[in-house]
PDB file of C-alpha atoms in Angstrom:
ATOM      1  CA  MET A 226     113.355 115.492 155.187  1.00  0.00           C
ATOM      2  CA  PRO A 227     111.549 113.622 158.261  1.00  0.00           C
ATOM      3  CA  VAL A 228     114.081 113.307 160.931  1.00  0.00           C
ATOM      4  CA  CYS A 229     113.649 109.840 161.287  1.00  0.00           C
ATOM      5  CA  ALA A 230     114.387 109.424 157.560  1.00  0.00           C
ATOM      6  CA  ILE A 231     117.482 111.260 158.611  1.00  0.00           C
ATOM      7  CA  ARG A 232     119.237 109.529 161.766  1.00  0.00           C
ATOM      8  CA  LEU A 233     117.797 106.276 159.491  1.00  0.00           C
ATOM      9  CA  ILE A 234     120.201 107.312 156.736  1.00  0.00           C
ATOM     10  CA  ALA A 235     122.787 107.832 159.011  1.00  0.00           C
ATOM     11  CA  PHE A 236     122.535 104.739 160.652  1.00  0.00           C
ATOM     12  CA  VAL A 237     123.274 103.236 157.711  1.00  0.00           C
ATOM     13  CA  VAL A 238     126.238 104.604 156.801  1.00  0.00           C
ATOM     14  CA  LEU A 239     127.436 103.958 159.982  1.00  0.00           C
ATOM     15  CA  LEU A 240     126.951 100.391 159.934  1.00  0.00           C
ATOM     16  CA  LEU A 241     128.827 100.086 156.030  1.00  0.00           C
ATOM     17  CA  ALA A 242     131.864 102.191 157.748  1.00  0.00           C
ATOM     18  CA  GLY A 243     132.672  99.569 161.285  1.00  0.00           C
ATOM     19  CA  ALA A 244     132.238  96.980 158.359  1.00  0.00           C
ATOM     20  CA  LEU A 245     134.993  98.351 156.567  1.00  0.00           C
ATOM     21  CA  ALA A 246     136.997  99.291 159.154  1.00  0.00           C
ATOM     22  CA  VAL A 247     136.590  95.922 160.855  1.00  0.00           C
ATOM     23  CA  GLY A 248     137.920  93.834 157.046  1.00  0.00           C
ATOM     24  CA  GLY A 249     134.943  93.606 154.769  1.00  0.00           C
ATOM     25  CA  LEU A 250     131.219  93.439 154.082  1.00  0.00           C
ATOM     26  CA  PRO A 251     128.916  91.249 154.547  1.00  0.00           C
ATOM     27  CA  GLY A 252     128.776  88.521 152.527  1.00  0.00           C
ATOM     28  CA  CYS A 253     132.713  88.276 152.427  1.00  0.00           C
ATOM     29  CA  GLY A 254     133.248  86.030 155.167  1.00  0.00           C
ATOM     30  CA  GLY A 255     135.417  88.307 156.483  1.00  0.00           C
ATOM     31  CA  THR A 256     137.606  89.607 154.009  1.00  0.00           C
ATOM     32  CA  CYS A 257     137.220  89.713 151.013  1.00  0.00           C
ATOM     33  CA  THR A 258     140.752  89.499 148.285  1.00  0.00           C
ATOM     34  CA  CYS A 259     141.733  89.416 145.267  1.00  0.00           C
ATOM     35  CA  GLU A 260     143.961  86.185 144.382  1.00  0.00           C
ATOM     36  CA  GLU A 261     146.654  86.315 141.147  1.00  0.00           C
ATOM     37  CA  ALA A 262     147.284  83.686 139.520  1.00  0.00           C
ATOM     38  CA  PRO A 263     151.310  82.686 139.654  1.00  0.00           C
ATOM     39  CA  ALA A 264     153.342  84.084 138.033  1.00  0.00           C
ATOM     40  CA  GLY A 265     154.266  82.695 134.139  1.00  0.00           C
ATOM     41  CA  GLU A 266     150.982  79.970 135.394  1.00  0.00           C
ATOM     42  CA  ASP A 267     149.098  81.918 131.680  1.00  0.00           C
ATOM     43  CA  GLU A 268     152.286  81.164 130.080  1.00  0.00           C
ATOM     44  CA  PRO A 269     152.545  77.866 127.943  1.00  0.00           C
ATOM     45  CA  PRO A 270     155.252  75.580 128.640  1.00  0.00           C
ATOM     46  CA  VAL A 271     158.780  75.691 126.849  1.00  0.00           C
ATOM     47  CA  SER A 272     158.890  72.384 124.922  1.00  0.00           C
ATOM     48  CA  GLU A 273     162.651  71.847 122.497  1.00  0.00           C
ATOM     49  CA  GLY A 274     161.910  70.551 119.247  1.00  0.00           C
ATOM     50  CA  ALA A 275     162.986  66.958 119.032  1.00  0.00           C
ATOM     51  CA  ASP A 276     166.642  68.399 116.476  1.00  0.00           C
ATOM     52  CA  ASP A 277     167.694  69.732 119.508  1.00  0.00           C
ATOM     53  CA  VAL A 278     169.038  66.159 121.024  1.00  0.00           C
ATOM     54  CA  GLY A 279     173.101  67.859 121.473  1.00  0.00           C
ATOM     55  CA  ALA A 280     174.076  70.349 124.301  1.00  0.00           C
ATOM     56  CA  GLU A 281     173.262  74.070 123.582  1.00  0.00           C
ATOM     57  CA  ASP A 282     177.126  74.065 122.436  1.00  0.00           C
ATOM     58  CA  GLY A 283     177.419  70.402 121.874  1.00  0.00           C
ATOM     59  CA  GLY A 284     178.860  70.016 125.204  1.00  0.00           C
ATOM     60  CA  PHE A 285     182.358  71.215 123.607  1.00  0.00           C
ATOM     61  CA  PRO A 286     184.907  73.953 124.133  1.00  0.00           C
ATOM     62  CA  GLU A 287     182.760  76.801 121.459  1.00  0.00           C
ATOM     63  CA  HIS A 288     185.645  77.792 118.899  1.00  0.00           C
ATOM     64  CA  ALA A 289     185.848  79.332 114.812  1.00  0.00           C
ATOM     65  CA  PRO A 290     188.204  78.449 112.374  1.00  0.00           C
ATOM     66  CA  GLY A 291     191.616  79.652 113.020  1.00  0.00           C
ATOM     67  CA  ASP A 292     191.761  79.229 116.616  1.00  0.00           C
ATOM     68  CA  ALA A 293     194.853  78.751 118.411  1.00  0.00           C
ATOM     69  CA  GLY A 294     194.702  75.281 120.201  1.00  0.00           C
ATOM     70  CA  ILE A 295     191.821  73.415 119.235  1.00  0.00           C
ATOM     71  CA  LEU A 296     192.356  70.197 117.059  1.00  0.00           C
ATOM     72  CA  VAL A 297     189.017  69.386 114.925  1.00  0.00           C
ATOM     73  CA  ILE A 298     187.776  65.591 113.976  1.00  0.00           C
ATOM     74  CA  ASN A 299     187.826  66.655 110.101  1.00  0.00           C
ATOM     75  CA  GLU A 300     186.739  63.514 107.946  1.00  0.00           C
ATOM     76  CA  VAL A 301     186.492  60.292 108.615  1.00  0.00           C
ATOM     77  CA  ASP A 302     185.838  56.503 105.321  1.00  0.00           C
ATOM     78  CA  TYR A 303     184.036  54.290 108.534  1.00  0.00           C
ATOM     79  CA  ASP A 304     182.709  51.524 105.383  1.00  0.00           C
ATOM     80  CA  ASN A 305     184.294  50.486 102.396  1.00  0.00           C
ATOM     81  CA  PRO A 306     182.904  49.145  99.356  1.00  0.00           C
ATOM     82  CA  GLY A 307     183.818  45.505  99.532  1.00  0.00           C
ATOM     83  CA  ALA A 308     186.943  44.758 102.388  1.00  0.00           C
ATOM     84  CA  ASP A 309     186.788  47.807 104.753  1.00  0.00           C
ATOM     85  CA  THR A 310     190.664  48.625 103.752  1.00  0.00           C
ATOM     86  CA  GLN A 311     190.975  51.864 103.112  1.00  0.00           C
ATOM     87  CA  GLU A 312     189.314  53.863 106.344  1.00  0.00           C
ATOM     88  CA  PHE A 313     190.539  56.447 107.782  1.00  0.00           C
ATOM     89  CA  ILE A 314     189.844  58.938 110.546  1.00  0.00           C
ATOM     90  CA  GLU A 315     192.016  62.198 110.211  1.00  0.00           C
ATOM     91  CA  ILE A 316     193.014  64.436 113.002  1.00  0.00           C
ATOM     92  CA  HIS A 317     193.079  68.536 111.640  1.00  0.00           C
ATOM     93  CA  ASN A 318     195.182  71.792 113.776  1.00  0.00           C
ATOM     94  CA  PRO A 319     193.370  74.577 111.474  1.00  0.00           C
ATOM     95  CA  GLY A 320     194.759  76.819 113.375  1.00  0.00           C
ATOM     96  CA  PRO A 321     198.061  79.117 113.561  1.00  0.00           C
ATOM     97  CA  GLU A 322     199.763  77.339 116.785  1.00  0.00           C
ATOM     98  CA  ASP A 323     201.140  73.982 116.722  1.00  0.00           C
ATOM     99  CA  ILE A 324     199.880  71.967 119.347  1.00  0.00           C
ATOM    100  CA  ALA A 325     200.754  69.550 121.440  1.00  0.00           C
ATOM    101  CA  LEU A 326     199.438  66.425 121.998  1.00  0.00           C
ATOM    102  CA  ALA A 327     200.927  64.667 125.201  1.00  0.00           C
ATOM    103  CA  GLY A 328     197.125  63.923 126.738  1.00  0.00           C
ATOM    104  CA  LEU A 329     194.627  63.436 124.040  1.00  0.00           C
ATOM    105  CA  ALA A 330     192.596  60.898 122.216  1.00  0.00           C
ATOM    106  CA  LEU A 331     190.208  59.736 120.001  1.00  0.00           C
ATOM    107  CA  VAL A 332     188.418  57.772 121.305  1.00  0.00           C
ATOM    108  CA  LEU A 333     185.643  55.308 119.010  1.00  0.00           C
ATOM    109  CA  ILE A 334     182.086  55.005 120.705  1.00  0.00           C
ATOM    110  CA  ASN A 335     179.889  51.835 120.088  1.00  0.00           C
ATOM    111  CA  GLY A 336     176.155  53.683 119.469  1.00  0.00           C
ATOM    112  CA  GLY A 337     174.696  50.094 120.903  1.00  0.00           C
ATOM    113  CA  SER A 338     176.109  50.182 124.438  1.00  0.00           C
ATOM    114  CA  GLY A 339     177.979  53.708 124.366  1.00  0.00           C
ATOM    115  CA  VAL A 340     181.752  52.385 126.066  1.00  0.00           C
ATOM    116  CA  GLU A 341     184.391  52.479 124.137  1.00  0.00           C
ATOM    117  CA  TYR A 342     185.755  50.108 121.712  1.00  0.00           C
ATOM    118  CA  ASP A 343     188.877  51.733 120.804  1.00  0.00           C
ATOM    119  CA  ARG A 344     191.031  53.981 121.683  1.00  0.00           C
ATOM    120  CA  TYR A 345     194.215  56.176 120.117  1.00  0.00           C
ATOM    121  CA  ALA A 346     197.183  57.978 122.432  1.00  0.00           C
ATOM    122  CA  LEU A 347     197.784  61.117 119.405  1.00  0.00           C
ATOM    123  CA  ASP A 348     201.132  61.707 121.159  1.00  0.00           C
ATOM    124  CA  GLU A 349     202.149  58.145 119.722  1.00  0.00           C
ATOM    125  CA  ALA A 350     202.323  59.793 116.012  1.00  0.00           C
ATOM    126  CA  ALA A 351     204.128  62.994 117.326  1.00  0.00           C
ATOM    127  CA  ALA A 352     205.474  65.465 120.433  1.00  0.00           C
ATOM    128  CA  VAL A 353     202.948  67.969 118.165  1.00  0.00           C
ATOM    129  CA  LEU A 354     200.487  68.343 115.246  1.00  0.00           C
ATOM    130  CA  PRO A 355     201.825  70.842 113.131  1.00  0.00           C
ATOM    131  CA  ALA A 356     199.695  74.322 112.551  1.00  0.00           C
ATOM    132  CA  GLY A 357     197.692  73.573 109.344  1.00  0.00           C
ATOM    133  CA  GLY A 358     198.995  69.951 109.924  1.00  0.00           C
ATOM    134  CA  TYR A 359     196.810  66.035 109.611  1.00  0.00           C
ATOM    135  CA  LEU A 360     196.434  63.165 111.533  1.00  0.00           C
ATOM    136  CA  VAL A 361     195.066  60.350 109.860  1.00  0.00           C
ATOM    137  CA  ILE A 362     194.659  57.166 111.816  1.00  0.00           C
ATOM    138  CA  GLY A 363     193.703  54.654 109.490  1.00  0.00           C
ATOM    139  CA  SER A 364     194.329  51.531 107.288  1.00  0.00           C
ATOM    140  CA  ALA A 365     197.623  50.114 106.576  1.00  0.00           C
ATOM    141  CA  SER A 366     197.159  49.985 102.783  1.00  0.00           C
ATOM    142  CA  LEU A 367     195.604  53.882 103.217  1.00  0.00           C
ATOM    143  CA  LEU A 368     198.740  55.385 105.078  1.00  0.00           C
ATOM    144  CA  ALA A 369     200.785  54.058 102.370  1.00  0.00           C
ATOM    145  CA  THR A 370     199.440  57.019 100.325  1.00  0.00           C
ATOM    146  CA  LEU A 371     199.036  59.928 101.994  1.00  0.00           C
ATOM    147  CA  PRO A 372     201.518  62.995 101.894  1.00  0.00           C
ATOM    148  CA  ALA A 373     205.072  61.887 102.804  1.00  0.00           C
ATOM    149  CA  ASP A 374     204.241  65.234 105.933  1.00  0.00           C
ATOM    150  CA  THR A 375     200.663  63.272 107.333  1.00  0.00           C
ATOM    151  CA  LEU A 376     201.430  62.488 110.766  1.00  0.00           C
ATOM    152  CA  ARG A 377     199.805  59.314 110.555  1.00  0.00           C
ATOM    153  CA  LEU A 378     198.940  56.042 113.518  1.00  0.00           C
ATOM    154  CA  ALA A 379     197.594  52.529 111.961  1.00  0.00           C
ATOM    155  CA  LEU A 380     194.181  51.400 112.933  1.00  0.00           C
ATOM    156  CA  GLY A 381     193.634  48.487 115.349  1.00  0.00           C
ATOM    157  CA  GLY A 382     190.373  46.899 114.210  1.00  0.00           C
ATOM    158  CA  SER A 383     187.703  48.309 111.881  1.00  0.00           C
ATOM    159  CA  LEU A 384     185.952  50.902 112.174  1.00  0.00           C
ATOM    160  CA  GLN A 385     181.854  50.905 112.942  1.00  0.00           C
ATOM    161  CA  ASN A 386     179.231  51.692 110.516  1.00  0.00           C
ATOM    162  CA  GLY A 387     177.295  53.402 112.660  1.00  0.00           C
ATOM    163  CA  ALA A 388     173.457  53.078 113.312  1.00  0.00           C
ATOM    164  CA  PRO A 389     174.809  54.601 115.075  1.00  0.00           C
ATOM    165  CA  ASP A 390     178.741  55.455 116.481  1.00  0.00           C
ATOM    166  CA  GLY A 391     181.096  57.595 117.305  1.00  0.00           C
ATOM    167  CA  LEU A 392     183.772  59.197 117.514  1.00  0.00           C
ATOM    168  CA  ALA A 393     185.347  61.980 120.632  1.00  0.00           C
ATOM    169  CA  LEU A 394     188.426  63.663 120.852  1.00  0.00           C
ATOM    170  CA  VAL A 395     189.415  63.603 124.661  1.00  0.00           C
ATOM    171  CA  ASP A 396     191.411  66.038 126.494  1.00  0.00           C
ATOM    172  CA  THR A 397     192.408  62.589 128.530  1.00  0.00           C
ATOM    173  CA  VAL A 398     194.509  64.956 131.101  1.00  0.00           C
ATOM    174  CA  GLY A 399     191.222  67.633 131.870  1.00  0.00           C
ATOM    175  CA  ALA A 400     188.361  65.516 131.565  1.00  0.00           C
ATOM    176  CA  ARG A 401     186.724  67.131 128.454  1.00  0.00           C
ATOM    177  CA  VAL A 402     185.524  66.494 125.035  1.00  0.00           C
ATOM    178  CA  LEU A 403     187.395  68.577 122.818  1.00  0.00           C
ATOM    179  CA  ASP A 404     185.001  67.160 119.236  1.00  0.00           C
ATOM    180  CA  ALA A 405     183.022  64.883 118.686  1.00  0.00           C
ATOM    181  CA  LEU A 406     180.501  63.003 115.934  1.00  0.00           C
ATOM    182  CA  SER A 407     177.554  60.700 116.056  1.00  0.00           C
ATOM    183  CA  TYR A 408     177.585  59.230 112.643  1.00  0.00           C
ATOM    184  CA  GLU A 409     174.272  57.604 111.647  1.00  0.00           C
ATOM    185  CA  GLY A 410     172.517  58.119 114.402  1.00  0.00           C
ATOM    186  CA  THR A 411     172.569  60.212 117.605  1.00  0.00           C
ATOM    187  CA  ILE A 412     174.236  59.162 120.350  1.00  0.00           C
ATOM    188  CA  ILE A 413     173.758  61.620 123.643  1.00  0.00           C
ATOM    189  CA  GLU A 414     175.031  59.168 126.906  1.00  0.00           C
ATOM    190  CA  ALA A 415     178.273  58.427 125.503  1.00  0.00           C
ATOM    191  CA  GLN A 416     180.732  56.089 127.922  1.00  0.00           C
ATOM    192  CA  ILE A 417     184.428  57.522 128.797  1.00  0.00           C
ATOM    193  CA  SER A 418     186.769  56.855 131.727  1.00  0.00           C
ATOM    194  CA  GLU A 419     188.259  59.890 131.984  1.00  0.00           C
ATOM    195  CA  LEU A 420     184.390  61.437 132.272  1.00  0.00           C
ATOM    196  CA  SER A 421     182.057  61.233 135.249  1.00  0.00           C
ATOM    197  CA  GLU A 422     179.766  61.515 133.926  1.00  0.00           C
ATOM    198  CA  ALA A 423     177.815  60.642 129.843  1.00  0.00           C
ATOM    199  CA  VAL A 424     178.464  62.955 127.169  1.00  0.00           C
ATOM    200  CA  THR A 425     176.777  63.917 124.005  1.00  0.00           C
ATOM    201  CA  LEU A 426     178.441  63.041 121.049  1.00  0.00           C
ATOM    202  CA  VAL A 427     176.202  65.637 119.576  1.00  0.00           C
ATOM    203  CA  GLU A 428     177.054  68.905 118.485  1.00  0.00           C
ATOM    204  CA  GLY A 429     173.896  71.312 118.232  1.00  0.00           C
ATOM    205  CA  LEU A 430     172.120  69.342 115.658  1.00  0.00           C
ATOM    206  CA  PRO A 431     173.438  66.083 113.887  1.00  0.00           C
ATOM    207  CA  THR A 432     174.576  65.262 110.679  1.00  0.00           C
ATOM    208  CA  PRO A 433     172.036  63.451 108.495  1.00  0.00           C
ATOM    209  CA  VAL A 434     174.605  62.127 106.203  1.00  0.00           C
ATOM    210  CA  VAL A 435     176.157  58.988 105.746  1.00  0.00           C
ATOM    211  CA  ASP A 436     179.304  56.849 103.963  1.00  0.00           C
ATOM    212  CA  ASP A 437     177.099  53.909 103.285  1.00  0.00           C
ATOM    213  CA  ASN A 438     179.679  51.622 101.859  1.00  0.00           C
ATOM    214  CA  ALA A 439     180.622  54.164  99.649  1.00  0.00           C
ATOM    215  CA  LEU A 440     183.824  55.697  98.195  1.00  0.00           C
ATOM    216  CA  GLY A 441     183.204  58.705  99.452  1.00  0.00           C
ATOM    217  CA  SER A 442     183.897  60.178 103.074  1.00  0.00           C
ATOM    218  CA  LEU A 443     181.801  61.794 105.752  1.00  0.00           C
ATOM    219  CA  ALA A 444     184.055  65.972 105.509  1.00  0.00           C
ATOM    220  CA  ARG A 445     184.412  69.174 107.585  1.00  0.00           C
ATOM    221  CA  THR A 446     182.980  71.231 104.445  1.00  0.00           C
ATOM    222  CA  PRO A 447     184.332  74.064 104.241  1.00  0.00           C
ATOM    223  CA  ASN A 448     187.961  72.474 105.262  1.00  0.00           C
ATOM    224  CA  GLY A 449     188.324  72.309 109.379  1.00  0.00           C
ATOM    225  CA  GLN A 450     184.913  74.529 109.778  1.00  0.00           C
ATOM    226  CA  ASP A 451     183.152  74.161 113.176  1.00  0.00           C
ATOM    227  CA  THR A 452     179.657  76.307 114.065  1.00  0.00           C
ATOM    228  CA  ASP A 453     179.705  73.235 117.089  1.00  0.00           C
ATOM    229  CA  VAL A 454     176.407  72.400 114.653  1.00  0.00           C
ATOM    230  CA  ALA A 455     177.246  69.375 112.718  1.00  0.00           C
ATOM    231  CA  ARG A 456     173.815  69.313 110.854  1.00  0.00           C
ATOM    232  CA  ASP A 457     175.221  72.412 109.392  1.00  0.00           C
ATOM    233  CA  ASP A 458     180.408  71.281 109.146  1.00  0.00           C
ATOM    234  CA  TRP A 459     179.738  67.724 107.627  1.00  0.00           C
ATOM    235  CA  GLN A 460     179.174  66.860 104.172  1.00  0.00           C
ATOM    236  CA  TYR A 461     179.718  63.730 101.919  1.00  0.00           C
ATOM    237  CA  ALA A 462     182.709  64.385  99.685  1.00  0.00           C
ATOM    238  CA  PRO A 463     182.838  61.714  97.040  1.00  0.00           C
ATOM    239  CA  VAL A 464     186.145  61.937  96.864  1.00  0.00           C
ATOM    240  CA  PRO A 465     188.033  61.154 100.370  1.00  0.00           C
ATOM    241  CA  THR A 466     191.669  63.883 100.919  1.00  0.00           C
ATOM    242  CA  PRO A 467     192.710  62.063 104.241  1.00  0.00           C
ATOM    243  CA  GLY A 468     195.972  64.110 104.763  1.00  0.00           C
ATOM    244  CA  ALA A 469     194.599  67.350 102.573  1.00  0.00           C
ATOM    245  CA  SER A 470     192.005  69.764 102.366  1.00  0.00           C
ATOM    246  CA  ASN A 471     188.420  68.742 101.749  1.00  0.00           C
TER     247      ASN A 471
END
């Protein structure tokens, strides 16, 4: 190979080596870099289903039937055929221990406005709700038919018939919702005076069952079951059982 050709090749090699040393090849505008897409940019967004209107656990304490220290709203009959003379709300203690009622209240929520329209202090019925016992808040004629050992409070007026309306069992001292039911629709911004923020009355997924001017009631089935998913826990009961097992 001619000496001039060897010198030309060496010169080209030196040029290339120098270009790399200073940060790039001609045509890269200086330094050529590889850009990485931001992490997760190629991942599709996660969306919640339309039915997932409640908090993950409904905003209520996680519990199972038989847990100590837990009360549940167990049965509701808010709409009777004709005059509403047999309305009631049943509170149940499914656990193995008596539960003190001081500071606990049942709050009734207007679904149209999200504000409470009535409330009942449970300790006006008794100091404690015995293990396995029931407390019924109901119409005067309904209370007269209850088993003798059932705790009771008289309704001050009629229960609203929904679309939607709701109930909340509230620890007024601890400022928290212990249990709730939104019926004939979903209430996700209930205003309760002891709580600083609006709360959902839907446990997990809403119940589709209604008590529409019928003889029956809405009942936790099996009795006292609370899986924190209203759709699974509440069923229509053709025969109400205030003060007794569903």
